[in-house]
PDB file of C-alpha atoms in Angstrom:
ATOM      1  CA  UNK A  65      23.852  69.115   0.505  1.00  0.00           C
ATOM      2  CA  UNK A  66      20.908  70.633   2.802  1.00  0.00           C
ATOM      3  CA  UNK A  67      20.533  69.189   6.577  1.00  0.00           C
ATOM      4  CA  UNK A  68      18.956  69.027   9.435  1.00  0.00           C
ATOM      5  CA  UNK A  69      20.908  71.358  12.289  1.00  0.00           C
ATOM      6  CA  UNK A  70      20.118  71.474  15.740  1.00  0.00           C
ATOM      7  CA  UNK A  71      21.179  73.847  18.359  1.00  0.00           C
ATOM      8  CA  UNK A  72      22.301  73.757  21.197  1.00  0.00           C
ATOM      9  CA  UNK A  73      24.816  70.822  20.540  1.00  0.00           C
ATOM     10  CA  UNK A  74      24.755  69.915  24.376  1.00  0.00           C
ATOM     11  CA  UNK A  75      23.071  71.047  27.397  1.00  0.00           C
ATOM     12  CA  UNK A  76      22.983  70.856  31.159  1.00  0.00           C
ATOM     13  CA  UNK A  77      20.108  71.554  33.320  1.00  0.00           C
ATOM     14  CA  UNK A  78      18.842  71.468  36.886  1.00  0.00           C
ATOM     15  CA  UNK A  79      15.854  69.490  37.113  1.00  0.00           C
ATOM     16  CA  UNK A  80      12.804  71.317  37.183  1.00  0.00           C
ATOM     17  CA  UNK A  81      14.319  74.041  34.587  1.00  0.00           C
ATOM     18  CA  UNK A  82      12.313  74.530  31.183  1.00  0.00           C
ATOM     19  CA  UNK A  83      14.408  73.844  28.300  1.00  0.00           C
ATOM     20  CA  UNK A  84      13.735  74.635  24.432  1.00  0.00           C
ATOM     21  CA  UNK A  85      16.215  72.242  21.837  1.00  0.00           C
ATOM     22  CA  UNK A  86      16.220  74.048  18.248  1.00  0.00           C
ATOM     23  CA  UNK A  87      15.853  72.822  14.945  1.00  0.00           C
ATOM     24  CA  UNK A  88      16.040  74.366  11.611  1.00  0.00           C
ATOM     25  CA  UNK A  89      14.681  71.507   9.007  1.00  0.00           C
ATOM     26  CA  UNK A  90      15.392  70.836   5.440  1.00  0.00           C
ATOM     27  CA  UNK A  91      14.037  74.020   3.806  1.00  0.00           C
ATOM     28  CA  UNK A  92      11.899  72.613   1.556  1.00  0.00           C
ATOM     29  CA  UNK A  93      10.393  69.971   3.740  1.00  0.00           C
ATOM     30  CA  UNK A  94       6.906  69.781   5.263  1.00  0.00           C
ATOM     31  CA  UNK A  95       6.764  67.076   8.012  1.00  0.00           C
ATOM     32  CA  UNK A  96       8.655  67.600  10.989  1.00  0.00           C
ATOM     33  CA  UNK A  97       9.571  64.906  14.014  1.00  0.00           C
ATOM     34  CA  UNK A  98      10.975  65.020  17.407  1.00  0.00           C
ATOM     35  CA  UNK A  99      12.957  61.237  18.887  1.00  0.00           C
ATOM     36  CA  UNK A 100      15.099  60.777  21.569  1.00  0.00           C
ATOM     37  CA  UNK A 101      17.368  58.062  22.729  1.00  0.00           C
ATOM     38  CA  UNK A 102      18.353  57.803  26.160  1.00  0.00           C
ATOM     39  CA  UNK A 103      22.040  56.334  26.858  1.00  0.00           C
ATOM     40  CA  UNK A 104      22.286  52.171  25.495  1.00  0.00           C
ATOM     41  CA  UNK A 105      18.743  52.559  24.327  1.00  0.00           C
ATOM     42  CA  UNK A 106      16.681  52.816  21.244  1.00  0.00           C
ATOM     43  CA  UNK A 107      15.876  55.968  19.696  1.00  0.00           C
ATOM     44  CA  UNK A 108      12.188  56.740  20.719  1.00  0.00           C
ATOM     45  CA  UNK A 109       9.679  58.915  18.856  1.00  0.00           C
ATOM     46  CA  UNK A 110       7.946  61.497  20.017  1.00  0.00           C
ATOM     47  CA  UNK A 111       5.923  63.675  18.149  1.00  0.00           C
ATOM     48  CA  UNK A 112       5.310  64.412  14.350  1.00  0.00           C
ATOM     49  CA  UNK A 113       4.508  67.973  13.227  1.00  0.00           C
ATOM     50  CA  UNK A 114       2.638  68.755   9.831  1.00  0.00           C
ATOM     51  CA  UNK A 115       0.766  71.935   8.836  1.00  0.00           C
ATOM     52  CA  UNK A 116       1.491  73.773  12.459  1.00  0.00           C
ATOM     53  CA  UNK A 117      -0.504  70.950  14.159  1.00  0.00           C
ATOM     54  CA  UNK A 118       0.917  68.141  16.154  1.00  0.00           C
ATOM     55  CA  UNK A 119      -0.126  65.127  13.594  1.00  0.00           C
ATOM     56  CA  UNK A 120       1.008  62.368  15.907  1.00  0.00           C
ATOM     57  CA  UNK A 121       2.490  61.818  19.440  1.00  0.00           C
ATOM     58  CA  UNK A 122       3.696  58.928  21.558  1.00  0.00           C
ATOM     59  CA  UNK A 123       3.030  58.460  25.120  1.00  0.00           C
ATOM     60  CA  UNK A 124       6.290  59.638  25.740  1.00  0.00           C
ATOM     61  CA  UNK A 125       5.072  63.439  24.944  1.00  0.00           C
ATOM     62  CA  UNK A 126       3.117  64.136  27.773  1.00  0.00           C
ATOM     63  CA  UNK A 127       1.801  67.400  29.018  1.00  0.00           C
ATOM     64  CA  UNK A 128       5.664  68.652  29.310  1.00  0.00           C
ATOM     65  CA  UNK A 129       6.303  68.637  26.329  1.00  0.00           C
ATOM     66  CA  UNK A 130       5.383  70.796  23.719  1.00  0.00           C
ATOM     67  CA  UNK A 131       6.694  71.671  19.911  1.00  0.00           C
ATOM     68  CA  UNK A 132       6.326  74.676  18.156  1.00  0.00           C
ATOM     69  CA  UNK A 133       7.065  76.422  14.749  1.00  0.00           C
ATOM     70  CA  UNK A 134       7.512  79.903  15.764  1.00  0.00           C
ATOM     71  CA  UNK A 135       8.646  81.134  11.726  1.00  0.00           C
ATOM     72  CA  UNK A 136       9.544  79.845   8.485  1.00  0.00           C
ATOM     73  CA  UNK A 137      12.642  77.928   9.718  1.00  0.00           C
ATOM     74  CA  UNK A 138      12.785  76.757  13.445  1.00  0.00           C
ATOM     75  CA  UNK A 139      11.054  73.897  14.827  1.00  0.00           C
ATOM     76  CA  UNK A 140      11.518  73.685  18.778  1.00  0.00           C
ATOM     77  CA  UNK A 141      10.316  71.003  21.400  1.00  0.00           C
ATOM     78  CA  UNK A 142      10.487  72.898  24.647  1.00  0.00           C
ATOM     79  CA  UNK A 143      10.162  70.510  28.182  1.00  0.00           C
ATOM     80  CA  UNK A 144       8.392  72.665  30.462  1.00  0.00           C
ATOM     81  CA  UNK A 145       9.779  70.951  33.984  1.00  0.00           C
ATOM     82  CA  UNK A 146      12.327  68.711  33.143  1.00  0.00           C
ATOM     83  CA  UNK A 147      13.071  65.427  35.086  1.00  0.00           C
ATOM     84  CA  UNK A 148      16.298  63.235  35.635  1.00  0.00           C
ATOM     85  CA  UNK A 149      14.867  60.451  33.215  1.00  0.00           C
ATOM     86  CA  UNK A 150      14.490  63.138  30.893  1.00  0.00           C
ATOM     87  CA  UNK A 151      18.287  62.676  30.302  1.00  0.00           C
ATOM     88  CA  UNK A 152      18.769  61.631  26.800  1.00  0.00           C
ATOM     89  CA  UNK A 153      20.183  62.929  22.911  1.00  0.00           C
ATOM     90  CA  UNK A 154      17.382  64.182  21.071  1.00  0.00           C
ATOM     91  CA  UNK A 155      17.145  64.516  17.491  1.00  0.00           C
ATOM     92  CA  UNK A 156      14.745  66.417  15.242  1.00  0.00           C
ATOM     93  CA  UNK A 157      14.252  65.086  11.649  1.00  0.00           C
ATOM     94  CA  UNK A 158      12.577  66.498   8.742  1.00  0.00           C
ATOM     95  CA  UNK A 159      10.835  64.396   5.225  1.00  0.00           C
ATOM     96  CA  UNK A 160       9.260  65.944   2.206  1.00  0.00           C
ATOM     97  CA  UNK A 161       5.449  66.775   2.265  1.00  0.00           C
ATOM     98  CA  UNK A 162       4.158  63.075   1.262  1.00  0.00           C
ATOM     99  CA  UNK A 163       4.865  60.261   3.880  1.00  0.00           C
ATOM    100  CA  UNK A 164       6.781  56.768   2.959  1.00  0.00           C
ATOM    101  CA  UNK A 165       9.760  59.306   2.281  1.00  0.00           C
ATOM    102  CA  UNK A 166      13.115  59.082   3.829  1.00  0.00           C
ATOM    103  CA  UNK A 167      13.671  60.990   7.223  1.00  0.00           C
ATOM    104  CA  UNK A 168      16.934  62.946   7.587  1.00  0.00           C
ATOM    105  CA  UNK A 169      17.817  63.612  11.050  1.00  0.00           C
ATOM    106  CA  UNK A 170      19.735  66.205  12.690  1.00  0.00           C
ATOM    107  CA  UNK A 171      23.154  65.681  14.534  1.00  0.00           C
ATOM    108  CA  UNK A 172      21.180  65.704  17.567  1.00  0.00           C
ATOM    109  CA  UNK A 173      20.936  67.804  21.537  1.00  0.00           C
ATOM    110  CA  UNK A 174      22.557  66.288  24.228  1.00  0.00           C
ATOM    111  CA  UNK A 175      20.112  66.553  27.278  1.00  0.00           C
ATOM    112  CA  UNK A 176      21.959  66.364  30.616  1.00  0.00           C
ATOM    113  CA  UNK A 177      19.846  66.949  33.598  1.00  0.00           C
ATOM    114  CA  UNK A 178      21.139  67.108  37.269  1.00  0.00           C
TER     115      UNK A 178
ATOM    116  CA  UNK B 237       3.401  48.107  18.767  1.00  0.00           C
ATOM    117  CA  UNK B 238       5.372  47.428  15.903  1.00  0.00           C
ATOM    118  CA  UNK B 239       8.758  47.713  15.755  1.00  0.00           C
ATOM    119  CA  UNK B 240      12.260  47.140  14.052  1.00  0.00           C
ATOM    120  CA  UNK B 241      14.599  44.952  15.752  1.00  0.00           C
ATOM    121  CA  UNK B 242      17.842  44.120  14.797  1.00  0.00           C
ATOM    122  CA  UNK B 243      19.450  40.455  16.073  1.00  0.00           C
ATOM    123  CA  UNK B 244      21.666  42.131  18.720  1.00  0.00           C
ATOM    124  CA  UNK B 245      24.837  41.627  17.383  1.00  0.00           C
ATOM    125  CA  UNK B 246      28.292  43.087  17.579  1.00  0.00           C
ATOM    126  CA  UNK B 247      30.179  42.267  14.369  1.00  0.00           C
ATOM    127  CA  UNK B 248      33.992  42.779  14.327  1.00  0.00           C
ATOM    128  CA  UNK B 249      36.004  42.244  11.133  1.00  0.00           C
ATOM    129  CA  UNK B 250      38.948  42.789   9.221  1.00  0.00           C
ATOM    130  CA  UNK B 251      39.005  45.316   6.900  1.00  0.00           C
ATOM    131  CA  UNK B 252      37.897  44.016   3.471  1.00  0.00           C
ATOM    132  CA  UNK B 253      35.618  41.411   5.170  1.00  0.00           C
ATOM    133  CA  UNK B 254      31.675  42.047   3.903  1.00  0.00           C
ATOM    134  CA  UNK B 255      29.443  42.522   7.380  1.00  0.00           C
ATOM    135  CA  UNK B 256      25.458  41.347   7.161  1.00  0.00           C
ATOM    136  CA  UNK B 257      23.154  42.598   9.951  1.00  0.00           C
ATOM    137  CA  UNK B 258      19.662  41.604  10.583  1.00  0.00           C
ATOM    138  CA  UNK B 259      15.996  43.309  10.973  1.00  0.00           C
ATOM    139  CA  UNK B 260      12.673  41.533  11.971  1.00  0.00           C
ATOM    140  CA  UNK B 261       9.383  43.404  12.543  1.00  0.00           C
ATOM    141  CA  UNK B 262       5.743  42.338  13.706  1.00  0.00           C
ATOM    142  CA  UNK B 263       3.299  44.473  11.651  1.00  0.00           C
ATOM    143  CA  UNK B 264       2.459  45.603   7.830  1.00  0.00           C
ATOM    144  CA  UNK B 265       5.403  48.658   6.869  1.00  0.00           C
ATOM    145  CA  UNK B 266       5.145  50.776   4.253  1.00  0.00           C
ATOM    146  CA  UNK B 267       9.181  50.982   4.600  1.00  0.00           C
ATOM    147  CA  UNK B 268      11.859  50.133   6.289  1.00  0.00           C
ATOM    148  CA  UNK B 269      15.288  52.409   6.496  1.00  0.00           C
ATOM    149  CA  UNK B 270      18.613  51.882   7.717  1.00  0.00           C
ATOM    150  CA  UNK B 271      20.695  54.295   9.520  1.00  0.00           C
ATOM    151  CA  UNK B 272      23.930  54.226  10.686  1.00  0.00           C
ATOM    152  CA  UNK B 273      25.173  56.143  13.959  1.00  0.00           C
ATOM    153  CA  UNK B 274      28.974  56.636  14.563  1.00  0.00           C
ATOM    154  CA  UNK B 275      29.497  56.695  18.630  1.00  0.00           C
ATOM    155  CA  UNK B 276      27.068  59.338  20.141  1.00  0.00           C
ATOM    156  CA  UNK B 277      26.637  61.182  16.723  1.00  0.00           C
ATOM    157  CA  UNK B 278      23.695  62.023  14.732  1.00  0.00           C
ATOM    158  CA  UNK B 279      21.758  59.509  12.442  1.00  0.00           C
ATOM    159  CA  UNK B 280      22.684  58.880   9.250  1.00  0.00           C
ATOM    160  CA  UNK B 281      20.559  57.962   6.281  1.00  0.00           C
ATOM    161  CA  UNK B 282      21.488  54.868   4.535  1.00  0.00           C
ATOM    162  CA  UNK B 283      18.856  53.501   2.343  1.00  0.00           C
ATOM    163  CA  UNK B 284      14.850  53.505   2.168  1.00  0.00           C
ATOM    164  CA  UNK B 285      13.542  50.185   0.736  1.00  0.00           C
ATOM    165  CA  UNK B 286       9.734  49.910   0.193  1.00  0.00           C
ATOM    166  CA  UNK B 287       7.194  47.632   0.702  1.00  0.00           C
ATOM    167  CA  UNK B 288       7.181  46.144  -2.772  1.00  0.00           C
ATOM    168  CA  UNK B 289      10.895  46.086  -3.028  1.00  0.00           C
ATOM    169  CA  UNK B 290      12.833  43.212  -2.322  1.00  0.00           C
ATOM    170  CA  UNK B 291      16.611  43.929  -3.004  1.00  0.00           C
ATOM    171  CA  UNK B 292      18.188  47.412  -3.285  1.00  0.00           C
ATOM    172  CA  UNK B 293      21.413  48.734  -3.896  1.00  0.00           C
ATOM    173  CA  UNK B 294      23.657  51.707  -3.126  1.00  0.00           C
ATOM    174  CA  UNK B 295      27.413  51.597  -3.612  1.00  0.00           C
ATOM    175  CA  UNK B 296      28.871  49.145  -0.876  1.00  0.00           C
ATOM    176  CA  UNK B 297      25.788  48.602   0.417  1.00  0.00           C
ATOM    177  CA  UNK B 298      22.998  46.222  -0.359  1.00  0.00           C
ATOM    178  CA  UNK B 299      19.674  45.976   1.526  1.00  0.00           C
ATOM    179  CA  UNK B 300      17.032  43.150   1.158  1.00  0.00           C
ATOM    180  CA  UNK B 301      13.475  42.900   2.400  1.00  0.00           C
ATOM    181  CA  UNK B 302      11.125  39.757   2.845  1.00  0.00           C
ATOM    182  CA  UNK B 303       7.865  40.575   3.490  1.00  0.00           C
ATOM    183  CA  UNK B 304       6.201  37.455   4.139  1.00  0.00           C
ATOM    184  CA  UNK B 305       9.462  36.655   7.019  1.00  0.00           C
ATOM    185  CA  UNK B 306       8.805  40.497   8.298  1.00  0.00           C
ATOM    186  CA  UNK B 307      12.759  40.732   7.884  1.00  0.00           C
ATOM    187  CA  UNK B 308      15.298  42.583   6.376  1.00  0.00           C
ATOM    188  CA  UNK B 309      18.950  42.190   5.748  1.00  0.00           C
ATOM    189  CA  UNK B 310      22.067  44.879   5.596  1.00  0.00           C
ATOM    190  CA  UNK B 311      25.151  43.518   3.422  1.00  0.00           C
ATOM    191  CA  UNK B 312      28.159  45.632   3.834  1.00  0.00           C
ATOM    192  CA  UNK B 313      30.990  44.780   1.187  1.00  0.00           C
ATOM    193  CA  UNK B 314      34.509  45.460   1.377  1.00  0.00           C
ATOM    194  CA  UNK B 315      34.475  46.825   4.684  1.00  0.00           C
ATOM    195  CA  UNK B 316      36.618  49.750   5.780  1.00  0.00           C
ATOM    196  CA  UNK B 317      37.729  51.049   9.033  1.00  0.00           C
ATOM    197  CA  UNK B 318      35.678  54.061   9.025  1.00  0.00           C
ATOM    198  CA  UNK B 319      32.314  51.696   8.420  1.00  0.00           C
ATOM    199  CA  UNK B 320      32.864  51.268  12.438  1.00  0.00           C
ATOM    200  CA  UNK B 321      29.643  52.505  13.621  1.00  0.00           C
ATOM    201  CA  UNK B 322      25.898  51.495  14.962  1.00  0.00           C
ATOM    202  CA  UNK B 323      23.734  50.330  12.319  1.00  0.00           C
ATOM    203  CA  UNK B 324      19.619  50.339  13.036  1.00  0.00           C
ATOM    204  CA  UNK B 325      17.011  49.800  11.115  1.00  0.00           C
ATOM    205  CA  UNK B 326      13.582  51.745  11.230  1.00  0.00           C
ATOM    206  CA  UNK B 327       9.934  50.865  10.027  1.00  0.00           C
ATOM    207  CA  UNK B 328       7.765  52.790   8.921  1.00  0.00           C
ATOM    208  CA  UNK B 329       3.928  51.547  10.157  1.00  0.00           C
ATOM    209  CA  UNK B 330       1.479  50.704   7.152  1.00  0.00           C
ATOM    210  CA  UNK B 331      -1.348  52.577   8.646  1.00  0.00           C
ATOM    211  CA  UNK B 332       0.605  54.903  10.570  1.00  0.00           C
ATOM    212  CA  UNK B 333       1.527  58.886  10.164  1.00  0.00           C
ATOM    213  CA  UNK B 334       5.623  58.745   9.640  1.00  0.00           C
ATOM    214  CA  UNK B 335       6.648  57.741  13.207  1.00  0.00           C
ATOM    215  CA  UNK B 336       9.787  55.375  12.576  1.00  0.00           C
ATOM    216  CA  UNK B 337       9.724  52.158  15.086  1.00  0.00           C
ATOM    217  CA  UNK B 338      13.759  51.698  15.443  1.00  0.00           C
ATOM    218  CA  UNK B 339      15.470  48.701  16.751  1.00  0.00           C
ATOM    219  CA  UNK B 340      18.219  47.928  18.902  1.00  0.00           C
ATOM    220  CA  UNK B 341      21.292  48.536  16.798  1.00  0.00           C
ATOM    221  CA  UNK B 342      24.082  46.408  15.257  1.00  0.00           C
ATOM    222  CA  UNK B 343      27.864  47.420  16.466  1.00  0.00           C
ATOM    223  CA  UNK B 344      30.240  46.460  13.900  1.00  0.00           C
ATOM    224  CA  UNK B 345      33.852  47.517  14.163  1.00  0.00           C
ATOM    225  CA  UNK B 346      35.856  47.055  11.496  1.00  0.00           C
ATOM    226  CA  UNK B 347      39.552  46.134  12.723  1.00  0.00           C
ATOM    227  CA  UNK B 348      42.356  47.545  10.076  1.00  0.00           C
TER     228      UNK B 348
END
């Protein structure tokens, strides 16, 4: 059955350091999505991703943040300048090209940042 | 902003027991999905019911939604020890572009 991946599975950063978390979608999906959940918290969304244009963004996604889709398979969100708050599991999830369809989520990236 | 939220429960039963969790919202959805999380794992899809739907079904698990209460209900039957997990329910925002509204999370363990 296809699914979301994500790589790394954990990492650990000073704060300040840019970090990119990897995704590689559903292949034959069109809508991409970035969420995070910090520690005893809900997950959070961040930013949706449709036709190589951000199509949606919380407040969350601020100006250090940034997603990209640099080929036919990889979605990224790189933080440019990460903070201590920035701590948190994020997960990339993918749905088919028409919206009201179900979002399947990635195992998720393990943010630690000292 | 709109948003799922579960009653924040933690449900522990015997194996075998059914478990029911809980979702309200505050605006118009054009869905609403659960997902369950096992302890700091990925999401997994449960079930997607729509807007016009009001009862759905998918092996042990059977999902209702009341539109005019802004609620929704989880039924887990015959409950087994590896249903131990998070359970949270997500809306999808009538006018919105895909960005799922999550809730708090259910913790049910299921006790052998």
């Amino acid at each position: 059955e296809p699914e979301v991946t994500q790589t790394p599975s954990h990492q650990v950063t000073q704060m300040g350091q840019e970090v990119i978390l990897r995704c590689v979608p559903i292949s034959n999906h069109l809508y991409f999505y970035w969420y995070r959940q910090i520690l005893g918290q809900k997950v959070e969304f961040l930013v949706s991703f449709y036709n190589n244009e951000i199509s949606e963004k919380s407040e969350i996604f601020d100006d250090q943040f940034s997603v990209e889709r640099p080929d036919g398979s990889n979605f990224t969100l790189k933080i440019r300048s990460t903070k201590l708050e920035d701590s948190a599991m994020y997960f990339c999830a993918s749905s088919e090209d028409s919206h009201q369809e179900t979002q399947y989520f990635g195992p998720g990236t393990r943010l630690l940042v000292l | 902003s709109q948003q799922g939220e579960e009653d924040p429960q933690a449900l522990s039963i015997q194996e075998g027991e059914n478990a029911t969790m809980n979702c309200s919202y505050k605006t118009s959805i054009n869905n609403l999905q659960w997902y369950r999380q096992n302890s700091g794992r990925g999401l997994v899809h449960l079930i997607l019911i729509r807007s016009n739907e009001r009862e759905k079904h998918s092996g042990r698990l059977r999902v209702t939604l009341d539109t005019s209460k802004k609620s929704s209900s989880l039924l887990i039957t015959a409950s087994r020890a590896a249903d131990t997990a998070s359970y949270f329910c997500a809306t999808d925002l009538y006018y919105g572009n895909n960005r799922l509204a999550f809730g708090k999370g259910n913790q049910v363990v299921v006790i052998p």
